[in-house]
Amino acid sequence: MANGASDAAHHAHDHKPTGLGRWLYSTNHKDIGTMYIVLSIIAAVVGGAMSGMIRLELAEPGIQYIEDFQFYNVLVTAHGFIMVFFVVMPGLIGGFGNWIVPLMIGAPDMAFPRMNNISFWLLAAALVLMVMAGLTGSGPGTGWTVYPPLSNADFHSDAAVDFGILSLHLAGASSVLGAINFITTILNMRATGMTLHRMPLFVWSILVTAFLLLLAIPVLAGALTMLLTDRNFGTAFFSPEGGGDPILWQHLFWFFGHPEVYIMVLPAFGVISQIVSTFSRKPVFGYLGMAYAMIAIGFIGFIVWAHHMNAVGLDVNTRAYFVAATMVIAVPTGVKIFSWIATMWGGSLRFDTPMLWALGFIFLFVVGGVTGVVLANAGADMAFHDTYYVVAHFHYVLSIAAVFAMFAGFYYWIGKMSGRQYPEGLGKLHFWITFIGVNVMFFPQHFLGMAGMPRRIPDYPDAYAGWNMVSSIGAAITMVGTLLFFIVLFRTLGAGRKVEANPWGEGATTLEWAVPSPAPFHTHEDTPNVEAQPAE
Amino acid sequence: MFKRLNVFAPILALISFVSAGSAVAAEPKPWQIGLQPAASPVMERIHDFHNLLLVIITLITLFVLALMVYVIVRFNEKSNPVPSKTTHHSVLEVIWTAVPVLILVAIAVPSFKLLYFMDRTQDAEMTLKVIGHQWYWSYEYPDHGNFTFDSNLVPEDELEEGQKRLLAVDNKVVLPVDTNVRLLLGSEDVMHNWAVPAFGVKLDTVPGRTNETWVRITGEGTYYGQCSELCGVNHGFMPIMVEAVSKDAFKAWVAKAKVEFANEENKSLQIVQAKIDAK
């Protein structure tokens, strides 16, 4: 940096804005990262409460609490939207991405700090619109996939779906701006000597994710706009009576929707790679393979979308192609799983809380992944499509794996973020309760799906009672785990032990551990030089 | 409704599932952990294919679990205080890329066979048209005088002895066994999905499109399914009930149904036609 002297002067005073203005007008990647994490936690409470209501209703056959079935559908819809757009994405990308990427690559901040601010506040506005969608009229009971004709003006006539569309538009704009910011930052602001092939894998994961966002979100935005004009201005993109086709929506939605799955899980891969390496005290095994596996997953993620449409009546040759393409994803995913295990092989493993979550992630992602291989087969999928088997599958890879990665990252980096370390015993207890809870909740859903229980129904034939009760008990256990998380959070922030720059020892080699804890308001004012360090 | 939370029930269910041979009982059972019994050649093949998949995915999961347990036991801080610095092993990396490819090819071959077999039938002996509505099904028999009827859920307070809650309908679909039935599916409003697990049939009804699939029912009995695409408020309340009968019994039912379900506008004509048919 040319103005190193003035930077040093800044550092001496640590020009930190105070009060509300520090947050409202923030251009600081750490503060914005913190706000993303807070938003993610708040949204998780809302979305989690919705899933609690769903499991409460489904605990026994018959209608217990939710007599308005439209409200049930709204719960299912809002739970999906909130968890995807307002919990996992802001947590992993906005939160950890903003906080950690500049620290890891030795950049003083993000490339476009003001754009970073608008990215966050657009998302906050989007959350408000999403809540308004739920409160308008009878709410959007369309499922998060918003399939027309159910989502068009004939069947959802009040403004609820419109609010939902506008919310997604804002969330999408937020994501695209964030993606541009990450791409620019990562490509231009790395430490001296940090070539692309020496970047930490978490940075790689965010870079690939940002490209996925940049390419997928505009397709969603286009589809949403078409749906908006269908609903309000008399176009007929998705209405057969006007020459349109409801299936067109599904192609557009899933062209976004499938990459979206990897947008959620690639940053999780990145977090897990850092943690496994740190707690094995070994560099990541097969680093290049790991980086290129993520690129491969990102690329293939764009050409498999119609496996979500196995039952819409696509031509059999089309389905055959999507079967083949989808199964290919298992190969780079396998490379990642085996490379994590090989990283641990020969290592000197410590099982602190972040590592427990990481190990839980690896195993449960495999469980969710192999059922994905089953579902990829369009033929077999006729038994599973739209049943609880699918619900179990995507909750294993998202609700379990991605959320485990969020908790892993939280325990791994909270010392760096807050300057205080979490209580180890409580953290481990949180892990074990959640691990048991989510498995009791979601594993029986495989059985329900195989027996034929459809998704998104508020009541079910009596034969499904047993496993539904078990699943609901699992939800209750998970809820206890979540309460424990808040105890951990408050204990950490209120009474956690002050933590040194690098609490994890020699395994933690990335640059964020070279700055003090908590990370000062301004870091890396002089570009670090990592040329002397061995490649990852 | 829900009385016993018996810990042995899952085990018993597993035993009964494994030993379930030819029992024609195509409905979900309490504590069931597997697929419903097959009642069509398509579902039989889905069973076979899924049995293969289940073995493969279970072995993969156990293999990963075993590796993880070994790593945790063998390479923890106590048993291995000095970490190795190995970060590359080309042979290993080639193997763990190539072996999954081979496994996937082994899966793909039967997968494609199944996919093309289940798509549609070349030699349909009759056609059944299924129309989805919010929130009931209607059925048409174009090869049997084109009579049509609606099929609604039997509400809970009108259930008769032996009728299943949320699965029973007032007018069930009747189809002959051992007959290739072409299914043509359409919708009048939003998307629905006509799904009968025991047949291995699950296909969306899409407004503006006609989807085609087929079924050949192998055993007499009653089969149940539910709408499998979110279609609005009463999505969970438009079940499917198919009664499979012998070919003779089907003929008798058609004769009766033609009269019972004759369209209002040409009812008299159809009654005359039915009389001619009877002679």
PDB file of C-alpha atoms in Angstrom, chain A residues 254-470:
ATOM      1  CA  TRP A 254     -34.415 -24.960 -11.044  1.00  0.00           C
ATOM      2  CA  PHE A 255     -31.723 -23.528 -13.303  1.00  0.00           C
ATOM      3  CA  PHE A 256     -31.294 -21.183 -10.372  1.00  0.00           C
ATOM      4  CA  GLY A 257     -32.474 -23.625  -7.706  1.00  0.00           C
ATOM      5  CA  HIS A 258     -29.959 -26.355  -8.224  1.00  0.00           C
ATOM      6  CA  PRO A 259     -26.872 -24.106  -8.165  1.00  0.00           C
ATOM      7  CA  GLU A 260     -28.511 -22.545  -5.107  1.00  0.00           C
ATOM      8  CA  VAL A 261     -28.036 -25.886  -3.342  1.00  0.00           C
ATOM      9  CA  TYR A 262     -24.301 -25.642  -3.961  1.00  0.00           C
ATOM     10  CA  ILE A 263     -24.320 -21.944  -3.084  1.00  0.00           C
ATOM     11  CA  MET A 264     -25.400 -23.112   0.355  1.00  0.00           C
ATOM     12  CA  VAL A 265     -23.095 -26.081   0.714  1.00  0.00           C
ATOM     13  CA  LEU A 266     -19.830 -24.982  -0.983  1.00  0.00           C
ATOM     14  CA  PRO A 267     -18.969 -22.431   1.753  1.00  0.00           C
ATOM     15  CA  ALA A 268     -19.712 -25.219   4.213  1.00  0.00           C
ATOM     16  CA  PHE A 269     -17.109 -27.343   2.411  1.00  0.00           C
ATOM     17  CA  GLY A 270     -14.655 -24.469   2.801  1.00  0.00           C
ATOM     18  CA  VAL A 271     -15.269 -24.096   6.533  1.00  0.00           C
ATOM     19  CA  ILE A 272     -14.878 -27.841   7.072  1.00  0.00           C
ATOM     20  CA  SER A 273     -11.603 -27.942   5.104  1.00  0.00           C
ATOM     21  CA  GLN A 274     -10.074 -25.260   7.349  1.00  0.00           C
ATOM     22  CA  ILE A 275     -11.226 -26.946  10.539  1.00  0.00           C
ATOM     23  CA  VAL A 276     -10.187 -30.477   9.581  1.00  0.00           C
ATOM     24  CA  SER A 277      -6.726 -29.217   8.645  1.00  0.00           C
ATOM     25  CA  THR A 278      -6.347 -27.166  11.835  1.00  0.00           C
ATOM     26  CA  PHE A 279      -7.366 -29.924  14.223  1.00  0.00           C
ATOM     27  CA  SER A 280      -5.372 -32.609  12.391  1.00  0.00           C
ATOM     28  CA  ARG A 281      -2.310 -30.350  12.534  1.00  0.00           C
ATOM     29  CA  LYS A 282      -1.764 -31.200   8.876  1.00  0.00           C
ATOM     30  CA  PRO A 283      -2.185 -29.253   5.647  1.00  0.00           C
ATOM     31  CA  VAL A 284      -5.223 -30.258   3.593  1.00  0.00           C
ATOM     32  CA  PHE A 285      -4.627 -33.450   1.635  1.00  0.00           C
ATOM     33  CA  GLY A 286      -4.832 -33.038  -2.135  1.00  0.00           C
ATOM     34  CA  TYR A 287      -5.292 -29.253  -1.983  1.00  0.00           C
ATOM     35  CA  LEU A 288      -5.541 -28.745  -5.744  1.00  0.00           C
ATOM     36  CA  GLY A 289      -7.952 -31.646  -6.086  1.00  0.00           C
ATOM     37  CA  MET A 290     -10.090 -30.067  -3.362  1.00  0.00           C
ATOM     38  CA  ALA A 291     -10.152 -26.674  -5.081  1.00  0.00           C
ATOM     39  CA  TYR A 292     -10.904 -28.093  -8.513  1.00  0.00           C
ATOM     40  CA  ALA A 293     -13.518 -30.466  -7.075  1.00  0.00           C
ATOM     41  CA  MET A 294     -15.409 -27.372  -5.910  1.00  0.00           C
ATOM     42  CA  ILE A 295     -15.112 -25.801  -9.356  1.00  0.00           C
ATOM     43  CA  ALA A 296     -16.333 -29.061 -10.898  1.00  0.00           C
ATOM     44  CA  ILE A 297     -19.279 -29.249  -8.498  1.00  0.00           C
ATOM     45  CA  GLY A 298     -20.125 -25.641  -9.294  1.00  0.00           C
ATOM     46  CA  PHE A 299     -20.002 -26.262 -13.036  1.00  0.00           C
ATOM     47  CA  ILE A 300     -21.944 -29.530 -13.012  1.00  0.00           C
ATOM     48  CA  GLY A 301     -24.427 -27.874 -10.655  1.00  0.00           C
ATOM     49  CA  PHE A 302     -25.601 -25.784 -13.598  1.00  0.00           C
ATOM     50  CA  ILE A 303     -26.383 -28.684 -15.919  1.00  0.00           C
ATOM     51  CA  VAL A 304     -28.466 -30.979 -13.736  1.00  0.00           C
ATOM     52  CA  TRP A 305     -31.496 -28.845 -12.901  1.00  0.00           C
ATOM     53  CA  ALA A 306     -34.224 -31.020 -14.391  1.00  0.00           C
ATOM     54  CA  HIS A 307     -33.615 -33.848 -11.920  1.00  0.00           C
ATOM     55  CA  HIS A 308     -35.999 -31.817  -9.762  1.00  0.00           C
ATOM     56  CA  MET A 309     -38.599 -32.323 -12.493  1.00  0.00           C
ATOM     57  CA  ASN A 310     -38.546 -36.095 -12.906  1.00  0.00           C
ATOM     58  CA  ALA A 311     -42.313 -36.308 -12.473  1.00  0.00           C
ATOM     59  CA  VAL A 312     -43.486 -33.441 -14.680  1.00  0.00           C
ATOM     60  CA  GLY A 313     -43.573 -35.566 -17.817  1.00  0.00           C
ATOM     61  CA  LEU A 314     -40.310 -34.652 -19.531  1.00  0.00           C
ATOM     62  CA  ASP A 315     -39.237 -36.711 -22.508  1.00  0.00           C
ATOM     63  CA  VAL A 316     -37.551 -39.935 -21.483  1.00  0.00           C
ATOM     64  CA  ASN A 317     -34.285 -39.096 -23.292  1.00  0.00           C
ATOM     65  CA  THR A 318     -34.131 -35.761 -21.495  1.00  0.00           C
ATOM     66  CA  ARG A 319     -34.533 -37.507 -18.183  1.00  0.00           C
ATOM     67  CA  ALA A 320     -31.843 -40.029 -19.119  1.00  0.00           C
ATOM     68  CA  TYR A 321     -29.390 -37.176 -19.731  1.00  0.00           C
ATOM     69  CA  PHE A 322     -30.192 -35.566 -16.389  1.00  0.00           C
ATOM     70  CA  VAL A 323     -29.757 -38.917 -14.618  1.00  0.00           C
ATOM     71  CA  ALA A 324     -26.268 -39.274 -16.053  1.00  0.00           C
ATOM     72  CA  ALA A 325     -25.243 -35.655 -15.393  1.00  0.00           C
ATOM     73  CA  THR A 326     -26.563 -35.732 -11.845  1.00  0.00           C
ATOM     74  CA  MET A 327     -24.710 -38.886 -10.907  1.00  0.00           C
ATOM     75  CA  VAL A 328     -21.446 -37.324 -12.092  1.00  0.00           C
ATOM     76  CA  ILE A 329     -21.642 -34.868  -9.161  1.00  0.00           C
ATOM     77  CA  ALA A 330     -20.978 -37.794  -6.830  1.00  0.00           C
ATOM     78  CA  VAL A 331     -17.414 -38.035  -8.183  1.00  0.00           C
ATOM     79  CA  PRO A 332     -16.008 -34.613  -7.109  1.00  0.00           C
ATOM     80  CA  THR A 333     -18.053 -34.869  -3.917  1.00  0.00           C
ATOM     81  CA  GLY A 334     -16.387 -38.203  -3.201  1.00  0.00           C
ATOM     82  CA  VAL A 335     -12.998 -36.587  -3.820  1.00  0.00           C
ATOM     83  CA  LYS A 336     -13.799 -34.053  -1.107  1.00  0.00           C
ATOM     84  CA  ILE A 337     -14.975 -36.618   1.432  1.00  0.00           C
ATOM     85  CA  PHE A 338     -11.962 -38.876   0.890  1.00  0.00           C
ATOM     86  CA  SER A 339      -9.560 -35.922   0.943  1.00  0.00           C
ATOM     87  CA  TRP A 340     -10.906 -34.821   4.327  1.00  0.00           C
ATOM     88  CA  ILE A 341     -10.366 -38.321   5.665  1.00  0.00           C
ATOM     89  CA  ALA A 342      -6.894 -38.409   4.120  1.00  0.00           C
ATOM     90  CA  THR A 343      -6.166 -35.062   5.765  1.00  0.00           C
ATOM     91  CA  MET A 344      -6.930 -36.635   9.121  1.00  0.00           C
ATOM     92  CA  TRP A 345      -4.984 -39.791   8.221  1.00  0.00           C
ATOM     93  CA  GLY A 346      -1.595 -39.578   9.840  1.00  0.00           C
ATOM     94  CA  GLY A 347      -2.616 -36.403  11.640  1.00  0.00           C
ATOM     95  CA  SER A 348      -2.582 -35.651  15.326  1.00  0.00           C
ATOM     96  CA  LEU A 349      -6.259 -35.081  15.942  1.00  0.00           C
ATOM     97  CA  ARG A 350      -7.755 -32.910  18.656  1.00  0.00           C
ATOM     98  CA  PHE A 351     -11.498 -33.083  19.230  1.00  0.00           C
ATOM     99  CA  ASP A 352     -12.378 -29.573  20.242  1.00  0.00           C
ATOM    100  CA  THR A 353     -15.950 -28.497  19.563  1.00  0.00           C
ATOM    101  CA  PRO A 354     -15.357 -27.177  15.993  1.00  0.00           C
ATOM    102  CA  MET A 355     -13.800 -30.525  15.056  1.00  0.00           C
ATOM    103  CA  LEU A 356     -16.768 -32.448  16.459  1.00  0.00           C
ATOM    104  CA  TRP A 357     -19.106 -30.430  14.260  1.00  0.00           C
ATOM    105  CA  ALA A 358     -16.799 -30.963  11.299  1.00  0.00           C
ATOM    106  CA  LEU A 359     -16.717 -34.736  11.821  1.00  0.00           C
ATOM    107  CA  GLY A 360     -20.500 -34.712  12.213  1.00  0.00           C
ATOM    108  CA  PHE A 361     -20.710 -32.743   8.975  1.00  0.00           C
ATOM    109  CA  ILE A 362     -18.588 -35.220   7.021  1.00  0.00           C
ATOM    110  CA  PHE A 363     -20.509 -38.298   8.119  1.00  0.00           C
ATOM    111  CA  LEU A 364     -23.995 -36.844   7.845  1.00  0.00           C
ATOM    112  CA  PHE A 365     -23.202 -35.248   4.496  1.00  0.00           C
ATOM    113  CA  VAL A 366     -22.328 -38.733   3.265  1.00  0.00           C
ATOM    114  CA  VAL A 367     -25.655 -40.045   4.576  1.00  0.00           C
ATOM    115  CA  GLY A 368     -27.498 -37.239   2.786  1.00  0.00           C
ATOM    116  CA  GLY A 369     -25.302 -37.607  -0.266  1.00  0.00           C
ATOM    117  CA  VAL A 370     -25.921 -41.294  -0.886  1.00  0.00           C
ATOM    118  CA  THR A 371     -29.690 -40.819  -0.795  1.00  0.00           C
ATOM    119  CA  GLY A 372     -29.030 -38.143  -3.416  1.00  0.00           C
ATOM    120  CA  VAL A 373     -27.531 -40.848  -5.606  1.00  0.00           C
ATOM    121  CA  VAL A 374     -30.720 -42.876  -5.155  1.00  0.00           C
ATOM    122  CA  LEU A 375     -32.900 -39.891  -6.070  1.00  0.00           C
ATOM    123  CA  ALA A 376     -30.739 -39.072  -9.094  1.00  0.00           C
ATOM    124  CA  ASN A 377     -32.105 -42.164 -10.815  1.00  0.00           C
ATOM    125  CA  ALA A 378     -35.267 -40.891 -12.453  1.00  0.00           C
ATOM    126  CA  GLY A 379     -36.648 -44.436 -12.535  1.00  0.00           C
ATOM    127  CA  ALA A 380     -36.264 -45.105  -8.832  1.00  0.00           C
ATOM    128  CA  ASP A 381     -37.332 -41.537  -8.137  1.00  0.00           C
ATOM    129  CA  MET A 382     -40.881 -42.461  -9.128  1.00  0.00           C
ATOM    130  CA  ALA A 383     -41.066 -44.120  -5.720  1.00  0.00           C
ATOM    131  CA  PHE A 384     -39.501 -41.187  -3.869  1.00  0.00           C
ATOM    132  CA  HIS A 385     -40.363 -37.961  -5.689  1.00  0.00           C
ATOM    133  CA  ASP A 386     -42.337 -35.560  -3.508  1.00  0.00           C
ATOM    134  CA  THR A 387     -42.304 -37.928  -0.520  1.00  0.00           C
ATOM    135  CA  TYR A 388     -40.663 -37.540   2.873  1.00  0.00           C
ATOM    136  CA  TYR A 389     -37.650 -39.422   1.493  1.00  0.00           C
ATOM    137  CA  VAL A 390     -36.801 -36.229  -0.395  1.00  0.00           C
ATOM    138  CA  VAL A 391     -37.455 -34.175   2.734  1.00  0.00           C
ATOM    139  CA  ALA A 392     -35.033 -36.402   4.642  1.00  0.00           C
ATOM    140  CA  HIS A 393     -32.441 -36.173   1.854  1.00  0.00           C
ATOM    141  CA  PHE A 394     -32.295 -32.409   1.574  1.00  0.00           C
ATOM    142  CA  HIS A 395     -32.488 -31.851   5.310  1.00  0.00           C
ATOM    143  CA  TYR A 396     -29.497 -34.168   5.755  1.00  0.00           C
ATOM    144  CA  VAL A 397     -27.414 -32.135   3.310  1.00  0.00           C
ATOM    145  CA  LEU A 398     -28.759 -28.691   4.236  1.00  0.00           C
ATOM    146  CA  SER A 399     -30.501 -28.576   7.588  1.00  0.00           C
ATOM    147  CA  ILE A 400     -27.903 -30.925   9.025  1.00  0.00           C
ATOM    148  CA  ALA A 401     -24.704 -30.570   7.002  1.00  0.00           C
ATOM    149  CA  ALA A 402     -24.811 -26.852   6.156  1.00  0.00           C
ATOM    150  CA  VAL A 403     -26.013 -25.958   9.654  1.00  0.00           C
ATOM    151  CA  PHE A 404     -23.336 -28.166  11.214  1.00  0.00           C
ATOM    152  CA  ALA A 405     -20.789 -26.221   9.154  1.00  0.00           C
ATOM    153  CA  MET A 406     -22.267 -22.958  10.452  1.00  0.00           C
ATOM    154  CA  PHE A 407     -21.924 -24.134  14.038  1.00  0.00           C
ATOM    155  CA  ALA A 408     -18.424 -25.481  13.291  1.00  0.00           C
ATOM    156  CA  GLY A 409     -17.440 -22.081  11.898  1.00  0.00           C
ATOM    157  CA  PHE A 410     -19.033 -20.314  14.838  1.00  0.00           C
ATOM    158  CA  TYR A 411     -17.030 -22.284  17.402  1.00  0.00           C
ATOM    159  CA  TYR A 412     -13.887 -22.061  15.277  1.00  0.00           C
ATOM    160  CA  TRP A 413     -13.941 -18.301  14.738  1.00  0.00           C
ATOM    161  CA  ILE A 414     -15.915 -16.875  17.681  1.00  0.00           C
ATOM    162  CA  GLY A 415     -12.662 -16.288  19.576  1.00  0.00           C
ATOM    163  CA  LYS A 416     -11.310 -14.308  16.654  1.00  0.00           C
ATOM    164  CA  MET A 417     -14.544 -12.347  16.291  1.00  0.00           C
ATOM    165  CA  SER A 418     -15.340 -11.592  19.925  1.00  0.00           C
ATOM    166  CA  GLY A 419     -11.978 -11.997  21.626  1.00  0.00           C
ATOM    167  CA  ARG A 420     -13.585 -14.482  23.997  1.00  0.00           C
ATOM    168  CA  GLN A 421     -13.534 -18.256  23.804  1.00  0.00           C
ATOM    169  CA  TYR A 422     -16.668 -20.401  24.051  1.00  0.00           C
ATOM    170  CA  PRO A 423     -17.106 -22.797  27.013  1.00  0.00           C
ATOM    171  CA  GLU A 424     -15.741 -26.115  25.747  1.00  0.00           C
ATOM    172  CA  GLY A 425     -17.978 -28.429  27.785  1.00  0.00           C
ATOM    173  CA  LEU A 426     -21.193 -26.660  26.827  1.00  0.00           C
ATOM    174  CA  GLY A 427     -20.088 -26.539  23.187  1.00  0.00           C
ATOM    175  CA  LYS A 428     -19.595 -30.297  23.132  1.00  0.00           C
ATOM    176  CA  LEU A 429     -22.917 -30.856  24.867  1.00  0.00           C
ATOM    177  CA  HIS A 430     -24.546 -28.628  22.244  1.00  0.00           C
ATOM    178  CA  PHE A 431     -23.003 -30.793  19.536  1.00  0.00           C
ATOM    179  CA  TRP A 432     -24.089 -34.134  20.973  1.00  0.00           C
ATOM    180  CA  ILE A 433     -27.669 -33.060  21.708  1.00  0.00           C
ATOM    181  CA  THR A 434     -28.033 -31.583  18.229  1.00  0.00           C
ATOM    182  CA  PHE A 435     -26.411 -34.629  16.604  1.00  0.00           C
ATOM    183  CA  ILE A 436     -28.853 -36.981  18.301  1.00  0.00           C
ATOM    184  CA  GLY A 437     -31.811 -34.652  17.749  1.00  0.00           C
ATOM    185  CA  VAL A 438     -31.402 -34.142  14.023  1.00  0.00           C
ATOM    186  CA  ASN A 439     -30.863 -37.832  13.365  1.00  0.00           C
ATOM    187  CA  VAL A 440     -33.912 -38.854  15.376  1.00  0.00           C
ATOM    188  CA  MET A 441     -35.837 -36.160  13.509  1.00  0.00           C
ATOM    189  CA  PHE A 442     -34.768 -36.842   9.945  1.00  0.00           C
ATOM    190  CA  PHE A 443     -33.738 -40.507   9.686  1.00  0.00           C
ATOM    191  CA  PRO A 444     -37.284 -41.875  10.182  1.00  0.00           C
ATOM    192  CA  GLN A 445     -38.454 -39.576   7.392  1.00  0.00           C
ATOM    193  CA  HIS A 446     -36.688 -41.929   4.963  1.00  0.00           C
ATOM    194  CA  PHE A 447     -39.059 -44.668   6.137  1.00  0.00           C
ATOM    195  CA  LEU A 448     -42.108 -42.416   5.822  1.00  0.00           C
ATOM    196  CA  GLY A 449     -41.117 -41.513   2.288  1.00  0.00           C
ATOM    197  CA  MET A 450     -40.503 -45.088   1.235  1.00  0.00           C
ATOM    198  CA  ALA A 451     -43.921 -46.049   2.592  1.00  0.00           C
ATOM    199  CA  GLY A 452     -45.325 -43.285   0.382  1.00  0.00           C
ATOM    200  CA  MET A 453     -46.065 -40.299   2.629  1.00  0.00           C
ATOM    201  CA  PRO A 454     -46.238 -37.140   0.470  1.00  0.00           C
ATOM    202  CA  ARG A 455     -44.562 -33.862   1.424  1.00  0.00           C
ATOM    203  CA  ARG A 456     -46.391 -30.701   2.421  1.00  0.00           C
ATOM    204  CA  ILE A 457     -49.507 -32.253   3.936  1.00  0.00           C
ATOM    205  CA  PRO A 458     -50.914 -31.129   7.301  1.00  0.00           C
ATOM    206  CA  ASP A 459     -52.469 -34.516   8.111  1.00  0.00           C
ATOM    207  CA  TYR A 460     -51.602 -38.035   7.055  1.00  0.00           C
ATOM    208  CA  PRO A 461     -53.092 -41.540   6.936  1.00  0.00           C
ATOM    209  CA  ASP A 462     -52.893 -43.195  10.336  1.00  0.00           C
ATOM    210  CA  ALA A 463     -50.288 -45.750   9.305  1.00  0.00           C
ATOM    211  CA  TYR A 464     -47.646 -42.999   9.229  1.00  0.00           C
ATOM    212  CA  ALA A 465     -48.239 -42.073  12.872  1.00  0.00           C
ATOM    213  CA  GLY A 466     -45.349 -43.951  14.469  1.00  0.00           C
ATOM    214  CA  TRP A 467     -42.387 -42.518  12.604  1.00  0.00           C
ATOM    215  CA  ASN A 468     -43.944 -39.051  12.590  1.00  0.00           C
ATOM    216  CA  MET A 469     -44.059 -39.125  16.363  1.00  0.00           C
ATOM    217  CA  VAL A 470     -40.406 -40.213  16.490  1.00  0.00           C
TER     218      VAL A 470
END
